[in-house]
Short mmCIF file of C-alpha atoms in Angstrom, two decimals:
data_model
loop_
_atom_site.label_atom_id
_atom_site.label_comp_id
_atom_site.label_asym_id
_atom_site.label_seq_id
_atom_site.Cartn_x
_atom_site.Cartn_y
_atom_site.Cartn_z
CA MET A 1 98.41 100.73 110.04
CA LYS A 2 99.79 97.17 108.47
CA PHE A 3 97.43 95.00 106.92
CA HIS A 4 98.15 91.06 105.73
CA VAL A 5 97.51 89.43 102.33
CA LEU A 6 94.83 87.29 104.53
CA ALA A 7 92.91 90.68 105.04
CA ILE A 8 93.27 92.78 102.55
CA LEU A 9 89.43 92.39 101.66
CA VAL A 10 87.72 94.70 104.44
CA SER A 11 84.93 96.45 103.95
CA VAL A 12 84.88 99.08 102.50
CA VAL A 13 83.73 103.25 104.78
CA LEU A 14 81.17 104.70 101.84
CA LEU A 15 82.78 107.91 102.50
CA GLY A 16 79.91 109.28 101.09
CA GLY A 17 79.99 112.79 99.48
CA PHE A 18 83.11 114.04 100.93
CA VAL A 19 84.23 117.52 100.92
CA LEU A 20 87.92 118.20 101.25
CA PRO A 21 88.87 119.65 104.91
CA ALA A 22 89.17 122.78 104.57
CA THR A 23 92.44 125.01 103.40
CA ILE A 24 95.22 126.43 105.96
CA SER A 25 94.65 129.75 106.59
CA ALA A 26 96.10 131.95 103.14
CA ALA A 27 100.11 133.28 103.98
CA PRO A 28 102.05 135.60 101.59
CA SER A 29 102.06 135.82 98.12
CA ASP A 30 105.46 133.59 97.86
CA ASN A 31 103.81 130.70 99.37
CA SER A 32 100.46 131.08 98.59
CA ASP A 33 99.95 128.06 97.66
CA ALA A 34 100.02 127.02 100.95
CA ALA A 35 96.25 127.95 101.48
CA LYS A 36 94.55 125.66 98.38
CA ILE A 37 96.52 122.56 100.53
CA PRO A 38 94.00 120.09 102.40
CA SER A 39 94.82 120.48 106.00
CA PRO A 40 95.42 116.98 107.48
CA LEU A 41 93.27 113.76 107.46
CA THR A 42 92.47 112.86 110.85
CA LYS A 43 93.56 108.92 111.14
CA THR A 44 89.50 107.59 110.12
CA GLN A 45 89.59 109.70 107.44
CA GLU A 46 92.88 107.67 106.41
CA GLU A 47 91.28 104.16 106.88
CA ALA A 48 88.51 105.55 105.00
CA PHE A 49 90.02 106.07 101.90
CA THR A 50 92.46 102.91 102.03
CA ASN A 51 89.40 100.18 102.51
CA MET A 52 88.03 102.37 99.11
CA ALA A 53 91.07 102.19 97.55
CA LEU A 54 91.75 97.78 98.64
CA SER A 55 88.10 97.24 97.23
CA ASP A 56 89.06 98.22 94.33
CA LYS A 57 90.83 94.85 92.17
CA SER A 58 93.07 97.25 89.85
CA VAL A 59 94.95 97.68 93.42
CA ARG A 60 94.57 94.18 94.76
CA ASP A 61 96.26 92.99 91.65
CA SER A 62 99.40 95.72 91.75
CA ILE A 63 99.70 93.95 95.33
CA GLY A 64 99.60 90.72 93.56
CA GLY A 65 98.62 88.43 96.52
CA LYS A 66 102.33 90.09 98.78
CA ASP A 67 101.70 91.28 102.33
CA PHE A 68 101.47 94.95 102.34
CA GLU A 69 100.86 98.13 104.68
CA GLY A 70 99.58 101.49 104.13
CA VAL A 71 101.73 104.08 104.96
CA GLY A 72 100.41 107.75 104.93
CA VAL A 73 97.23 109.57 102.00
CA GLY A 74 98.58 112.62 100.74
CA PHE A 75 96.62 114.34 97.38
CA PHE A 76 96.77 115.45 93.97
CA THR A 77 95.41 117.91 92.22
CA GLU A 78 96.48 118.92 87.99
CA ASN A 79 97.12 122.53 88.65
CA ILE A 80 97.05 123.69 91.93
CA ASP A 81 97.84 127.57 89.98
CA VAL A 82 93.76 127.89 89.43
CA GLU A 83 91.41 129.66 91.55
CA ASN A 84 90.18 126.64 93.37
CA PRO A 85 92.75 123.57 92.73
CA ILE A 86 90.55 119.95 92.57
CA TRP A 87 92.10 117.42 95.03
CA GLN A 88 92.96 113.66 94.18
CA PRO A 89 92.90 111.76 97.75
CA VAL A 90 96.04 109.35 96.58
CA VAL A 91 96.14 106.13 98.87
CA HIS A 92 100.01 104.91 99.52
CA LEU A 93 100.67 101.21 100.21
CA ASN A 94 104.61 99.61 100.57
CA VAL A 95 104.32 96.07 98.81
CA LYS A 96 106.26 93.74 100.36
CA ASP A 97 110.06 92.94 98.18
CA THR A 98 108.36 94.84 95.93
CA GLY A 99 108.17 98.46 95.79
CA SER A 100 104.95 100.96 96.38
CA VAL A 101 101.45 101.84 94.61
CA ALA A 102 99.39 105.35 94.60
CA ALA A 103 96.09 104.15 94.74
CA PHE A 104 94.55 107.26 93.16
CA LEU A 105 91.31 108.23 93.65
CA ASP A 106 88.23 110.72 92.72
CA PRO A 107 87.93 113.92 94.37
CA SER A 108 84.69 112.27 96.57
CA GLY A 109 87.09 110.21 97.18
CA GLN A 110 84.97 106.51 96.18
CA GLU A 111 86.65 104.87 93.05
CA VAL A 112 90.30 104.38 92.12
CA THR A 113 90.80 106.25 89.01
CA ARG A 114 93.92 104.99 88.09
CA ILE A 115 97.40 103.22 89.60
CA GLU A 116 101.31 104.61 89.69
CA GLU A 117 103.84 101.91 90.86
CA GLN A 118 107.35 102.39 92.52
CA PRO A 119 110.19 100.01 92.13
CA LEU A 120 111.72 99.41 95.43
CA VAL A 121 114.53 101.57 96.16
CA LYS A 122 115.11 102.73 99.60
CA ALA A 123 116.48 106.54 99.34
CA ALA A 124 119.58 106.83 101.76
CA ILE A 125 119.48 102.78 102.39
CA ASN A 126 123.20 101.62 100.93
CA ALA A 127 124.37 104.78 99.36
CA ALA A 128 126.69 107.44 98.01
CA PHE A 129 125.78 111.14 98.94
CA ALA A 130 126.82 114.09 97.65
CA SER A 131 125.16 117.14 99.89
CA ASN A 132 124.93 120.96 100.65
CA TYR A 133 123.93 121.53 103.56
CA TYR A 134 122.11 124.20 105.01
CA THR A 135 124.90 125.83 108.17
CA GLY A 136 123.26 128.63 108.40
CA ALA A 137 122.50 130.02 112.10
CA SER A 138 118.78 130.31 111.83
CA THR A 139 116.03 128.44 113.50
CA VAL A 140 114.76 127.11 110.49
CA ASN A 141 111.69 125.25 109.70
CA GLY A 142 111.48 125.56 106.48
CA LEU A 143 113.25 124.33 103.16
CA ARG A 144 113.38 124.45 99.20
CA MET A 145 114.27 122.99 96.30
CA THR A 146 114.06 124.73 92.61
CA THR A 147 115.61 122.26 89.96
CA THR A 148 115.25 121.47 86.23
CA ALA A 149 114.44 117.92 85.21
CA PRO A 150 117.37 116.86 82.95
CA THR A 151 116.86 114.74 80.31
CA TYR A 152 117.47 110.86 80.94
CA ALA A 153 117.39 108.23 79.00
CA VAL A 154 115.44 104.90 79.82
CA ASP A 155 117.16 101.76 79.34
CA ALA A 156 116.38 98.79 80.81
CA THR A 157 119.78 96.54 80.13
CA THR A 158 120.73 98.62 82.77
CA ASN A 159 120.76 98.36 86.58
CA MET A 160 119.85 101.68 87.72
CA ALA A 161 118.66 103.75 91.24
CA THR A 162 119.67 107.31 91.40
CA LEU A 163 117.81 110.22 93.42
CA PHE A 164 118.25 114.21 93.74
CA LEU A 165 116.35 114.98 97.16
CA LEU A 166 115.60 117.91 98.62
CA ASN A 167 115.99 116.76 102.47
CA ALA A 168 114.33 117.68 105.80
CA VAL A 169 115.71 116.06 109.65
CA GLU A 170 113.66 117.33 112.92
CA ASN A 171 115.53 118.59 115.11
CA ASN A 172 116.85 116.30 117.81
CA ALA A 173 116.81 113.60 115.90
CA ASP A 174 119.31 110.41 115.58
CA VAL A 175 120.50 110.39 112.48
CA GLY A 176 121.21 105.98 112.35
CA LYS A 177 116.80 105.65 112.82
CA LEU A 178 116.20 108.10 110.16
CA CYS A 179 114.14 106.14 108.01
CA ASN A 180 112.52 103.83 111.42
CA PRO A 181 108.81 103.69 111.67
CA ALA A 182 109.38 103.02 114.72
CA PHE A 183 111.31 106.52 115.90
CA TYR A 184 109.06 108.82 113.81
CA ALA A 185 108.19 110.66 116.43
CA THR A 186 111.98 111.62 117.00
CA SER A 187 113.43 111.42 114.31
CA TYR A 188 111.75 112.48 111.35
CA TRP A 189 113.10 112.48 107.83
CA ALA A 190 111.07 113.75 105.23
CA GLN A 191 112.66 113.84 101.37
CA VAL A 192 111.01 114.98 97.83
CA GLY A 193 112.62 115.52 95.18
CA LEU A 194 113.87 112.77 91.42
CA VAL A 195 114.02 110.04 91.24
CA TRP A 196 115.33 107.30 88.39
CA THR A 197 115.01 104.06 88.16
CA THR A 198 116.06 101.13 85.48
CA ASN A 199 112.56 101.99 83.19
CA ALA A 200 112.08 105.23 84.99
CA ARG A 201 112.31 108.61 85.64
CA SER A 202 109.67 110.39 88.60
CA VAL A 203 108.79 112.75 91.42
CA MET A 204 109.20 111.29 94.36
CA TRP A 205 108.89 111.71 98.37
CA ALA A 206 109.73 109.67 101.37
CA ASP A 207 110.09 109.85 105.13
CA ASN A 208 110.38 107.33 107.93
CA ALA A 209 106.74 106.33 107.94
CA THR A 210 107.34 104.59 105.12
CA GLN A 211 110.74 103.12 105.59
CA CYS A 212 112.65 105.24 103.00
CA ILE A 213 110.91 103.75 100.48
CA THR A 214 110.51 106.18 97.68
CA GLN A 215 106.02 106.82 97.17
CA SER A 216 104.17 108.13 93.46
CA THR A 217 103.45 112.29 93.67
CA GLY A 218 101.16 111.71 90.28
CA ILE A 219 103.60 114.60 89.00
CA ASN A 220 105.07 113.57 85.59
CA TYR A 221 108.69 113.26 85.26
CA VAL A 222 109.03 116.09 81.86
CA ALA A 223 112.64 116.75 80.86
CA GLY A 224 113.49 120.88 81.44
CA HIS A 225 110.21 121.82 82.94
CA VAL A 226 110.82 123.04 86.75
CA TYR A 227 110.21 121.67 90.03
CA GLU A 228 109.87 123.16 93.33
CA ASN A 229 110.04 120.78 96.60
CA LYS A 230 109.46 121.74 99.89
CA ILE A 231 108.71 120.56 103.57
CA TYR A 232 108.11 122.38 105.89
CA THR A 233 106.62 123.05 109.24
CA SER A 234 102.99 124.86 109.88
CA GLY A 235 101.15 124.34 113.25
CA GLY A 236 102.46 121.06 114.40
CA THR A 237 101.74 119.67 110.87
CA TRP A 238 105.37 118.59 108.46
CA TYR A 239 104.28 119.56 104.89
CA ILE A 240 105.90 117.88 102.62
CA VAL A 241 105.05 119.39 99.07
CA ALA A 242 106.49 118.90 94.95
CA LYS A 243 104.91 121.26 92.53
CA ASP A 244 105.90 120.80 88.91
CA THR A 245 105.77 125.34 87.87
CA ASN A 246 105.15 124.34 84.21
CA THR A 247 101.86 122.64 84.51
CA GLY A 248 101.13 123.58 87.98
CA SER A 249 100.60 120.34 88.94
CA THR A 250 101.26 119.25 92.29
CA PHE A 251 101.09 116.43 95.47
CA THR A 252 101.41 117.11 99.10
CA LYS A 253 101.34 114.88 101.98
CA THR A 254 101.39 116.01 105.67
CA ARG A 255 102.22 113.76 109.22
CA THR A 256 101.63 114.22 112.86
CA GLY A 257 102.01 113.67 115.66
CA ILE A 258 106.60 114.93 115.93
CA THR A 259 108.01 115.41 118.70
CA TYR A 260 110.20 119.04 116.64
CA VAL A 261 108.71 121.15 114.52
CA VAL A 262 112.00 122.84 113.32
CA PHE A 263 114.61 121.33 111.82
CA GLU A 264 118.21 120.04 112.84
CA ASN A 265 121.35 122.78 111.62
CA SER A 266 124.61 121.74 110.29
CA GLU A 267 123.23 118.40 109.06
CA PHE A 268 124.61 116.19 106.06
CA ASN A 269 120.71 114.92 105.77
CA ASN A 270 118.83 118.28 105.90
CA GLY A 271 119.49 119.96 102.35
CA ILE A 272 119.97 118.36 98.64
CA PHE A 273 121.67 116.31 97.94
CA PHE A 274 121.95 113.51 95.13
CA GLU A 275 122.55 109.64 96.44
CA ASN A 276 123.91 106.64 93.54
CA HIS A 277 122.39 103.16 94.91
CA ASN A 278 124.88 101.69 91.91
CA THR A 279 127.62 100.35 91.54
CA GLY A 280 129.24 100.66 87.74
CA THR A 281 130.60 103.84 86.69
CA SER A 282 128.42 103.98 83.50
CA TRP A 283 125.47 105.14 84.38
CA TYR A 284 126.06 108.27 83.82
CA THR A 285 125.63 108.50 79.94
CA LYS A 286 122.71 107.83 80.41
CA TYR A 287 121.55 111.44 81.70
CA ALA A 288 122.41 113.81 78.17
CA SER A 289 125.85 116.11 78.47
CA PRO A 290 126.77 117.11 80.54
CA HIS A 291 126.20 115.23 82.71
CA GLU A 292 125.14 117.23 85.35
CA VAL A 293 121.81 118.67 87.75
CA SER A 294 121.78 121.31 89.31
CA ALA A 295 119.19 123.92 92.37
CA THR A 296 118.81 126.75 93.98
CA ALA A 297 117.27 127.00 97.53
CA LYS A 298 115.52 128.73 99.94
CA TYR A 299 115.22 128.67 103.89
CA SER A 300 112.05 129.62 105.66
CA SER A 301 111.68 130.25 109.79
CA ASN A 302 108.03 131.43 109.21
CA ASN A 303 106.53 127.99 108.56
CA GLY A 304 106.87 128.80 105.17
CA SER A 305 105.87 132.74 104.56
CA THR A 306 108.54 133.83 103.19
CA TRP A 307 111.73 132.54 102.12
CA SER A 308 115.24 133.70 101.82
CA ASN A 309 118.62 133.11 100.39
CA TRP A 310 120.38 130.58 103.22
CA GLN A 311 123.31 132.76 105.09
CA SER A 312 126.21 129.53 104.61
CA GLY A 313 125.67 125.95 103.51
CA GLY A 314 127.61 123.46 103.90
CA LYS A 315 128.72 120.82 100.83
CA GLN A 316 130.34 117.22 101.44
CA ASP A 317 130.50 113.61 99.96
CA SER A 318 129.58 110.25 101.82
CA ASP A 319 130.76 107.00 100.74
CA CYS A 320 128.06 104.06 101.53
CA GLY A 321 128.55 105.01 105.45
CA GLY A 322 131.68 105.94 104.99
CA PRO A 323 133.82 109.81 106.52
CA ARG A 324 132.38 112.39 104.98
CA VAL A 325 134.58 114.49 103.12
CA PRO A 326 134.54 118.29 101.48
CA SER A 327 133.53 117.04 98.35
CA THR A 328 134.63 116.97 95.01
CA ILE A 329 130.79 116.32 92.71
CA ILE A 330 129.61 119.67 93.75
CA SER A 331 130.62 122.93 92.44
CA GLY A 332 128.88 126.39 93.42
CA ASN A 333 126.26 126.06 96.42
CA VAL A 334 123.13 126.63 97.23
CA ALA A 335 123.76 129.53 99.39
CA GLY A 336 123.69 133.40 99.22
CA GLY A 337 121.26 132.86 96.64
CA GLY A 338 123.82 131.26 94.48
CA THR A 339 123.58 127.72 91.93
CA ALA A 340 124.50 124.05 93.06
CA THR A 341 125.60 122.08 90.59
CA TRP A 342 126.71 118.22 91.18
CA ASP A 343 129.13 116.52 88.14
CA LEU A 344 127.57 112.94 87.25
CA GLN A 345 130.28 111.21 86.61
CA ASP A 346 132.44 112.45 88.70
CA MET A 347 129.61 111.05 90.95
CA SER A 348 129.27 107.30 89.55
CA ALA A 349 133.04 107.29 90.64
CA LEU A 350 131.50 107.14 94.49
CA ASP A 351 128.89 103.93 95.36
CA CYS A 352 128.92 100.61 97.73
#
């Protein structure tokens, strides 16, 4: 859904007591959150929410007169762990040369309650990576990553962009087209996790449709909190889910129209990686000692109903499109129920 700045004052489609779509059927206990996640929106519903957001002056002020593009509508709840969580629609917009804007609507979808902005960070573009990726033999349609947010010192004097992400790649994808919206259906790639920038730390998601530009989830970043990120498919739909397990605050985004609903095995971009966009090497000191991040992981072969330990996992480093080599940055391995740890001082030496 593309817009030009001159078309910003669109007519508003009033939703008049909009009721959230019925949730999907209940799942076993280790994925009980799935029973509370809203079903995918129709194109008409997404357009209505987007039009509603654009009718708000504060949203237009955030766009700042620039060209922009609607890249989807997700949902946020303050606490998914209650019996009947209250979901807010979240309208996501890419703003040319600026980054992204997320407009959070009230549960009825008729009023903007807050706005969050992300600086322009393109996940997986011109960066260095250290990846722990799935190499097991199962047909996988779900990956899960659990990590504790490290203490990070915001410092406006240091240009900064690093990410710690769960990634899932569509089967038979062309890796060179993963961030390209034109190949959304055949080379789909979803990402969700933590991002650290010059002035912020946040929980984000991205995919082909956003051109891998990071989008806000609305979940607060709190050092020491445990974040669970999941990407899985069910009923022909891809689900991207982020959750703060300490508070229950949760974001979800669904995508349809993707050719495959299983993931590419033994693919560097199908797992967990730390991503470095910086050119200097001192940025790692912004993370509290011992300057590292860690994660555990599971996979699912039954659409996220149950989760199992990875049978095996590869570990490789890659320097800005260069050759992939055995990792010297990651210790441990998420396979077998283990923990992988990324040494950020070593990671700072892997740059563009």
